[in-house]
Amino acid sequence: MRLLAYHATTPDRAARILTEGFRFDVEHKSDAGDFGEAIYFTTCMSRAKAIGRAILEVELELANPIELPQSEAYALVIDKLGFDTIHGHGVAGASILEAKKARAHFLDLGHDALVSKRGRKDLEIAVYDLKAIRRTIIRRAAV
């Protein structure tokens, strides 16, 4: 599955990502994420603009994503992985260690990403395998 997606961040982080690439050891070290340790993207530019001052446009090539409607994606992390998630605010009460376990769980099942269908043209993509990120360019910098 090939997708054009957006990653919203700060201008400083955007510059670092463009230089060093996405890395799990530095991205959101204090946020467990809604679907575990992942790099998060959206296919909706207006949503990305609402999240961050710098927008990176990214080409993703997902080999084996798990695709679910948003409600089923949240049910999966709550029921199967034991997380208590609050939409848009990361996993409430989940530690970074638990988030790493969630990522390992999806990778062990052979999934490189979780694609959550938020709406007709709005996908949230949690990428667990950095090989899925093919190309990154700056789309919008801070004003």
PDB file of N, CA and C in Angstrom, residues 10-83:
ATOM      1  N   THR A  10       7.355  20.122  15.299  1.00  0.00           N
ATOM      2  CA  THR A  10       7.905  21.465  15.507  1.00  0.00           C
ATOM      3  C   THR A  10       8.946  21.741  14.422  1.00  0.00           C
ATOM      4  N   PRO A  11       9.251  23.004  14.172  1.00  0.00           N
ATOM      5  CA  PRO A  11      10.279  23.318  13.176  1.00  0.00           C
ATOM      6  C   PRO A  11      11.635  22.689  13.509  1.00  0.00           C
ATOM      7  N   ASP A  12      12.022  22.679  14.770  1.00  0.00           N
ATOM      8  CA  ASP A  12      13.309  22.080  15.154  1.00  0.00           C
ATOM      9  C   ASP A  12      13.326  20.580  14.877  1.00  0.00           C
ATOM     10  N   ARG A  13      12.261  19.900  15.242  1.00  0.00           N
ATOM     11  CA  ARG A  13      12.195  18.449  14.993  1.00  0.00           C
ATOM     12  C   ARG A  13      12.140  18.155  13.497  1.00  0.00           C
ATOM     13  N   ALA A  14      11.432  18.995  12.737  1.00  0.00           N
ATOM     14  CA  ALA A  14      11.359  18.792  11.291  1.00  0.00           C
ATOM     15  C   ALA A  14      12.754  18.871  10.673  1.00  0.00           C
ATOM     16  N   ALA A  15      13.535  19.857  11.095  1.00  0.00           N
ATOM     17  CA  ALA A  15      14.902  20.000  10.572  1.00  0.00           C
ATOM     18  C   ALA A  15      15.738  18.769  10.925  1.00  0.00           C
ATOM     19  N   ARG A  16      15.585  18.282  12.147  1.00  0.00           N
ATOM     20  CA  ARG A  16      16.343  17.095  12.567  1.00  0.00           C
ATOM     21  C   ARG A  16      15.914  15.862  11.778  1.00  0.00           C
ATOM     22  N   ILE A  17      14.613  15.709  11.554  1.00  0.00           N
ATOM     23  CA  ILE A  17      14.114  14.567  10.791  1.00  0.00           C
ATOM     24  C   ILE A  17      14.639  14.611   9.367  1.00  0.00           C
ATOM     25  N   LEU A  18      14.657  15.793   8.761  1.00  0.00           N
ATOM     26  CA  LEU A  18      15.158  15.913   7.396  1.00  0.00           C
ATOM     27  C   LEU A  18      16.642  15.574   7.308  1.00  0.00           C
ATOM     28  N   THR A  19      17.375  15.846   8.372  1.00  0.00           N
ATOM     29  CA  THR A  19      18.810  15.560   8.396  1.00  0.00           C
ATOM     30  C   THR A  19      19.097  14.109   8.777  1.00  0.00           C
ATOM     31  N   GLU A  20      18.436  13.617   9.822  1.00  0.00           N
ATOM     32  CA  GLU A  20      18.755  12.307  10.397  1.00  0.00           C
ATOM     33  C   GLU A  20      17.745  11.211  10.075  1.00  0.00           C
ATOM     34  N   GLY A  21      16.570  11.587   9.589  1.00  0.00           N
ATOM     35  CA  GLY A  21      15.504  10.622   9.377  1.00  0.00           C
ATOM     36  C   GLY A  21      14.689  10.430  10.652  1.00  0.00           C
ATOM     37  N   PHE A  22      13.600   9.705  10.519  1.00  0.00           N
ATOM     38  CA  PHE A  22      12.768   9.391  11.686  1.00  0.00           C
ATOM     39  C   PHE A  22      13.500   8.361  12.529  1.00  0.00           C
ATOM     40  N   ARG A  23      13.393   8.514  13.844  1.00  0.00           N
ATOM     41  CA  ARG A  23      14.067   7.598  14.773  1.00  0.00           C
ATOM     42  C   ARG A  23      13.155   7.342  15.957  1.00  0.00           C
ATOM     43  N   PHE A  24      13.112   6.096  16.399  1.00  0.00           N
ATOM     44  CA  PHE A  24      12.303   5.768  17.567  1.00  0.00           C
ATOM     45  C   PHE A  24      12.962   6.193  18.865  1.00  0.00           C
ATOM     46  N   ASP A  25      14.247   6.381  18.873  1.00  0.00           N
ATOM     47  CA  ASP A  25      14.918   6.717  20.130  1.00  0.00           C
ATOM     48  C   ASP A  25      14.753   8.179  20.528  1.00  0.00           C
ATOM     49  N   VAL A  26      14.218   9.024  19.658  1.00  0.00           N
ATOM     50  CA  VAL A  26      14.067  10.435  20.006  1.00  0.00           C
ATOM     51  C   VAL A  26      12.655  10.979  19.821  1.00  0.00           C
ATOM     52  N   GLU A  27      11.855  10.392  18.961  1.00  0.00           N
ATOM     53  CA  GLU A  27      10.525  10.929  18.684  1.00  0.00           C
ATOM     54  C   GLU A  27       9.565  10.705  19.850  1.00  0.00           C
ATOM     55  N   HIS A  28       9.039  11.744  20.409  1.00  0.00           N
ATOM     56  CA  HIS A  28       8.000  11.684  21.446  1.00  0.00           C
ATOM     57  C   HIS A  28       8.337  10.700  22.569  1.00  0.00           C
ATOM     58  N   LYS A  29       9.490  10.849  23.137  1.00  0.00           N
ATOM     59  CA  LYS A  29       9.919   9.919  24.177  1.00  0.00           C
ATOM     60  C   LYS A  29       8.972   9.914  25.378  1.00  0.00           C
ATOM     61  N   SER A  30       8.188  10.978  25.566  1.00  0.00           N
ATOM     62  CA  SER A  30       7.309  11.036  26.730  1.00  0.00           C
ATOM     63  C   SER A  30       5.861  10.700  26.397  1.00  0.00           C
ATOM     64  N   ASP A  31       5.546  10.390  25.119  1.00  0.00           N
ATOM     65  CA  ASP A  31       4.176  10.112  24.704  1.00  0.00           C
ATOM     66  C   ASP A  31       4.071   8.662  24.246  1.00  0.00           C
ATOM     67  N   ALA A  32       3.242   7.888  24.910  1.00  0.00           N
ATOM     68  CA  ALA A  32       3.099   6.473  24.563  1.00  0.00           C
ATOM     69  C   ALA A  32       2.351   6.267  23.244  1.00  0.00           C
ATOM     70  N   GLY A  33       1.644   7.282  22.768  1.00  0.00           N
ATOM     71  CA  GLY A  33       0.934   7.175  21.494  1.00  0.00           C
ATOM     72  C   GLY A  33      -0.369   6.408  21.619  1.00  0.00           C
ATOM     73  N   ASP A  34      -1.307   6.707  20.745  1.00  0.00           N
ATOM     74  CA  ASP A  34      -2.615   6.045  20.787  1.00  0.00           C
ATOM     75  C   ASP A  34      -2.519   4.560  20.462  1.00  0.00           C
ATOM     76  N   PHE A  35      -1.586   4.190  19.578  1.00  0.00           N
ATOM     77  CA  PHE A  35      -1.472   2.801  19.135  1.00  0.00           C
ATOM     78  C   PHE A  35      -0.083   2.237  19.419  1.00  0.00           C
ATOM     79  N   GLY A  36       0.547   2.728  20.464  1.00  0.00           N
ATOM     80  CA  GLY A  36       1.860   2.239  20.846  1.00  0.00           C
ATOM     81  C   GLY A  36       2.986   3.053  20.226  1.00  0.00           C
ATOM     82  N   GLU A  37       4.211   2.587  20.437  1.00  0.00           N
ATOM     83  CA  GLU A  37       5.380   3.291  19.913  1.00  0.00           C
ATOM     84  C   GLU A  37       5.360   3.206  18.390  1.00  0.00           C
ATOM     85  N   ALA A  38       5.215   4.358  17.760  1.00  0.00           N
ATOM     86  CA  ALA A  38       5.127   4.438  16.308  1.00  0.00           C
ATOM     87  C   ALA A  38       5.444   5.865  15.886  1.00  0.00           C
ATOM     88  N   ILE A  39       5.675   6.034  14.598  1.00  0.00           N
ATOM     89  CA  ILE A  39       5.734   7.369  14.014  1.00  0.00           C
ATOM     90  C   ILE A  39       4.353   7.579  13.401  1.00  0.00           C
ATOM     91  N   TYR A  40       3.697   8.672  13.772  1.00  0.00           N
ATOM     92  CA  TYR A  40       2.312   8.891  13.393  1.00  0.00           C
ATOM     93  C   TYR A  40       2.194   9.855  12.216  1.00  0.00           C
ATOM     94  N   PHE A  41       1.286   9.505  11.290  1.00  0.00           N
ATOM     95  CA  PHE A  41       1.030  10.297  10.093  1.00  0.00           C
ATOM     96  C   PHE A  41      -0.472  10.427   9.893  1.00  0.00           C
ATOM     97  N   THR A  42      -0.856  11.401   9.089  1.00  0.00           N
ATOM     98  CA  THR A  42      -2.248  11.571   8.671  1.00  0.00           C
ATOM     99  C   THR A  42      -2.267  11.820   7.173  1.00  0.00           C
ATOM    100  N   THR A  43      -3.361  11.447   6.531  1.00  0.00           N
ATOM    101  CA  THR A  43      -3.520  11.759   5.110  1.00  0.00           C
ATOM    102  C   THR A  43      -4.268  13.076   4.916  1.00  0.00           C
ATOM    103  N   CYS A  44      -4.637  13.717   5.994  1.00  0.00           N
ATOM    104  CA  CYS A  44      -5.437  14.944   5.957  1.00  0.00           C
ATOM    105  C   CYS A  44      -4.561  16.157   6.286  1.00  0.00           C
ATOM    106  N   MET A  45      -4.291  16.984   5.285  1.00  0.00           N
ATOM    107  CA  MET A  45      -3.428  18.152   5.489  1.00  0.00           C
ATOM    108  C   MET A  45      -4.003  19.105   6.531  1.00  0.00           C
ATOM    109  N   SER A  46      -5.318  19.337   6.532  1.00  0.00           N
ATOM    110  CA  SER A  46      -5.887  20.273   7.513  1.00  0.00           C
ATOM    111  C   SER A  46      -5.691  19.761   8.937  1.00  0.00           C
ATOM    112  N   ARG A  47      -5.766  18.458   9.128  1.00  0.00           N
ATOM    113  CA  ARG A  47      -5.511  17.888  10.455  1.00  0.00           C
ATOM    114  C   ARG A  47      -4.052  18.074  10.854  1.00  0.00           C
ATOM    115  N   ALA A  48      -3.147  17.862   9.908  1.00  0.00           N
ATOM    116  CA  ALA A  48      -1.718  18.051  10.184  1.00  0.00           C
ATOM    117  C   ALA A  48      -1.442  19.506  10.565  1.00  0.00           C
ATOM    118  N   LYS A  49      -2.045  20.436   9.853  1.00  0.00           N
ATOM    119  CA  LYS A  49      -1.844  21.864  10.144  1.00  0.00           C
ATOM    120  C   LYS A  49      -2.326  22.216  11.550  1.00  0.00           C
ATOM    121  N   ALA A  50      -3.363  21.542  12.017  1.00  0.00           N
ATOM    122  CA  ALA A  50      -3.888  21.813  13.355  1.00  0.00           C
ATOM    123  C   ALA A  50      -2.987  21.240  14.451  1.00  0.00           C
ATOM    124  N   ILE A  51      -2.140  20.283  14.095  1.00  0.00           N
ATOM    125  CA  ILE A  51      -1.300  19.608  15.083  1.00  0.00           C
ATOM    126  C   ILE A  51       0.063  20.264  15.249  1.00  0.00           C
ATOM    127  N   GLY A  52       0.699  20.643  14.139  1.00  0.00           N
ATOM    128  CA  GLY A  52       2.069  21.135  14.239  1.00  0.00           C
ATOM    129  C   GLY A  52       2.352  22.329  13.342  1.00  0.00           C
ATOM    130  N   ARG A  53       3.409  23.049  13.670  1.00  0.00           N
ATOM    131  CA  ARG A  53       3.791  24.238  12.891  1.00  0.00           C
ATOM    132  C   ARG A  53       4.655  23.894  11.694  1.00  0.00           C
ATOM    133  N   ALA A  54       5.216  22.709  11.669  1.00  0.00           N
ATOM    134  CA  ALA A  54       5.994  22.247  10.516  1.00  0.00           C
ATOM    135  C   ALA A  54       5.359  20.948  10.037  1.00  0.00           C
ATOM    136  N   ILE A  55       5.139  20.858   8.740  1.00  0.00           N
ATOM    137  CA  ILE A  55       4.498  19.686   8.157  1.00  0.00           C
ATOM    138  C   ILE A  55       5.485  19.027   7.204  1.00  0.00           C
ATOM    139  N   LEU A  56       5.730  17.747   7.427  1.00  0.00           N
ATOM    140  CA  LEU A  56       6.567  16.966   6.531  1.00  0.00           C
ATOM    141  C   LEU A  56       5.668  16.103   5.657  1.00  0.00           C
ATOM    142  N   GLU A  57       5.913  16.135   4.360  1.00  0.00           N
ATOM    143  CA  GLU A  57       5.184  15.281   3.431  1.00  0.00           C
ATOM    144  C   GLU A  57       6.011  14.014   3.253  1.00  0.00           C
ATOM    145  N   VAL A  58       5.367  12.881   3.382  1.00  0.00           N
ATOM    146  CA  VAL A  58       6.087  11.612   3.420  1.00  0.00           C
ATOM    147  C   VAL A  58       5.423  10.606   2.487  1.00  0.00           C
ATOM    148  N   GLU A  59       6.252   9.902   1.734  1.00  0.00           N
ATOM    149  CA  GLU A  59       5.759   8.778   0.953  1.00  0.00           C
ATOM    150  C   GLU A  59       5.947   7.518   1.794  1.00  0.00           C
ATOM    151  N   LEU A  60       4.850   6.807   1.997  1.00  0.00           N
ATOM    152  CA  LEU A  60       4.885   5.562   2.758  1.00  0.00           C
ATOM    153  C   LEU A  60       4.636   4.391   1.820  1.00  0.00           C
ATOM    154  N   GLU A  61       5.355   3.317   2.045  1.00  0.00           N
ATOM    155  CA  GLU A  61       5.095   2.070   1.337  1.00  0.00           C
ATOM    156  C   GLU A  61       4.931   0.988   2.402  1.00  0.00           C
ATOM    157  N   LEU A  62       3.671   0.668   2.680  1.00  0.00           N
ATOM    158  CA  LEU A  62       3.341  -0.262   3.752  1.00  0.00           C
ATOM    159  C   LEU A  62       3.189  -1.662   3.156  1.00  0.00           C
ATOM    160  N   ALA A  63       3.996  -2.594   3.651  1.00  0.00           N
ATOM    161  CA  ALA A  63       3.987  -3.957   3.128  1.00  0.00           C
ATOM    162  C   ALA A  63       2.827  -4.772   3.680  1.00  0.00           C
ATOM    163  N   ASN A  64       2.541  -4.639   4.973  1.00  0.00           N
ATOM    164  CA  ASN A  64       1.496  -5.440   5.594  1.00  0.00           C
ATOM    165  C   ASN A  64       0.850  -4.690   6.759  1.00  0.00           C
ATOM    166  N   PRO A  65       0.129  -3.611   6.441  1.00  0.00           N
ATOM    167  CA  PRO A  65      -0.518  -2.876   7.534  1.00  0.00           C
ATOM    168  C   PRO A  65      -1.770  -3.599   8.017  1.00  0.00           C
ATOM    169  N   ILE A  66      -2.109  -3.353   9.274  1.00  0.00           N
ATOM    170  CA  ILE A  66      -3.411  -3.786   9.774  1.00  0.00           C
ATOM    171  C   ILE A  66      -4.325  -2.577   9.572  1.00  0.00           C
ATOM    172  N   GLU A  67      -5.423  -2.764   8.843  1.00  0.00           N
ATOM    173  CA  GLU A  67      -6.339  -1.671   8.515  1.00  0.00           C
ATOM    174  C   GLU A  67      -7.648  -1.855   9.272  1.00  0.00           C
ATOM    175  N   LEU A  68      -8.010  -0.839  10.047  1.00  0.00           N
ATOM    176  CA  LEU A  68      -9.219  -0.913  10.860  1.00  0.00           C
ATOM    177  C   LEU A  68      -9.929   0.430  10.914  1.00  0.00           C
ATOM    178  N   PRO A  69     -11.259   0.417  11.027  1.00  0.00           N
ATOM    179  CA  PRO A  69     -11.955   1.670  11.336  1.00  0.00           C
ATOM    180  C   PRO A  69     -11.449   2.174  12.692  1.00  0.00           C
ATOM    181  N   GLN A  70     -11.552   3.465  12.926  1.00  0.00           N
ATOM    182  CA  GLN A  70     -11.010   4.060  14.145  1.00  0.00           C
ATOM    183  C   GLN A  70     -11.518   3.369  15.406  1.00  0.00           C
ATOM    184  N   SER A  71     -12.809   3.108  15.488  1.00  0.00           N
ATOM    185  CA  SER A  71     -13.357   2.499  16.705  1.00  0.00           C
ATOM    186  C   SER A  71     -12.761   1.108  16.945  1.00  0.00           C
ATOM    187  N   GLU A  72     -12.558   0.333  15.881  1.00  0.00           N
ATOM    188  CA  GLU A  72     -11.974  -1.003  16.026  1.00  0.00           C
ATOM    189  C   GLU A  72     -10.493  -0.928  16.393  1.00  0.00           C
ATOM    190  N   ALA A  73      -9.805   0.082  15.881  1.00  0.00           N
ATOM    191  CA  ALA A  73      -8.386   0.250  16.218  1.00  0.00           C
ATOM    192  C   ALA A  73      -8.230   0.552  17.706  1.00  0.00           C
ATOM    193  N   TYR A  74      -9.078   1.431  18.216  1.00  0.00           N
ATOM    194  CA  TYR A  74      -9.019   1.738  19.649  1.00  0.00           C
ATOM    195  C   TYR A  74      -9.446   0.533  20.487  1.00  0.00           C
ATOM    196  N   ALA A  75     -10.458  -0.196  20.036  1.00  0.00           N
ATOM    197  CA  ALA A  75     -10.887  -1.393  20.756  1.00  0.00           C
ATOM    198  C   ALA A  75      -9.754  -2.417  20.807  1.00  0.00           C
ATOM    199  N   LEU A  76      -8.998  -2.525  19.732  1.00  0.00           N
ATOM    200  CA  LEU A  76      -7.885  -3.469  19.695  1.00  0.00           C
ATOM    201  C   LEU A  76      -6.854  -3.145  20.770  1.00  0.00           C
ATOM    202  N   VAL A  77      -6.459  -1.876  20.877  1.00  0.00           N
ATOM    203  CA  VAL A  77      -5.435  -1.544  21.870  1.00  0.00           C
ATOM    204  C   VAL A  77      -5.984  -1.605  23.292  1.00  0.00           C
ATOM    205  N   ILE A  78      -7.267  -1.361  23.453  1.00  0.00           N
ATOM    206  CA  ILE A  78      -7.853  -1.428  24.794  1.00  0.00           C
ATOM    207  C   ILE A  78      -8.086  -2.884  25.200  1.00  0.00           C
ATOM    208  N   ASP A  79      -8.763  -3.653  24.344  1.00  0.00           N
ATOM    209  CA  ASP A  79      -9.144  -5.031  24.687  1.00  0.00           C
ATOM    210  C   ASP A  79      -7.985  -6.018  24.593  1.00  0.00           C
ATOM    211  N   LYS A  80      -7.256  -5.958  23.507  1.00  0.00           N
ATOM    212  CA  LYS A  80      -6.218  -6.959  23.263  1.00  0.00           C
ATOM    213  C   LYS A  80      -4.892  -6.626  23.925  1.00  0.00           C
ATOM    214  N   LEU A  81      -4.568  -5.337  23.970  1.00  0.00           N
ATOM    215  CA  LEU A  81      -3.271  -4.961  24.513  1.00  0.00           C
ATOM    216  C   LEU A  81      -3.374  -4.387  25.919  1.00  0.00           C
ATOM    217  N   GLY A  82      -4.603  -4.174  26.399  1.00  0.00           N
ATOM    218  CA  GLY A  82      -4.787  -3.738  27.777  1.00  0.00           C
ATOM    219  C   GLY A  82      -4.507  -2.270  28.028  1.00  0.00           C
ATOM    220  N   PHE A  83      -4.497  -1.441  26.982  1.00  0.00           N
ATOM    221  CA  PHE A  83      -4.275  -0.010  27.171  1.00  0.00           C
ATOM    222  C   PHE A  83      -5.600   0.682  27.403  1.00  0.00           C
TER     223      PHE A  83
END
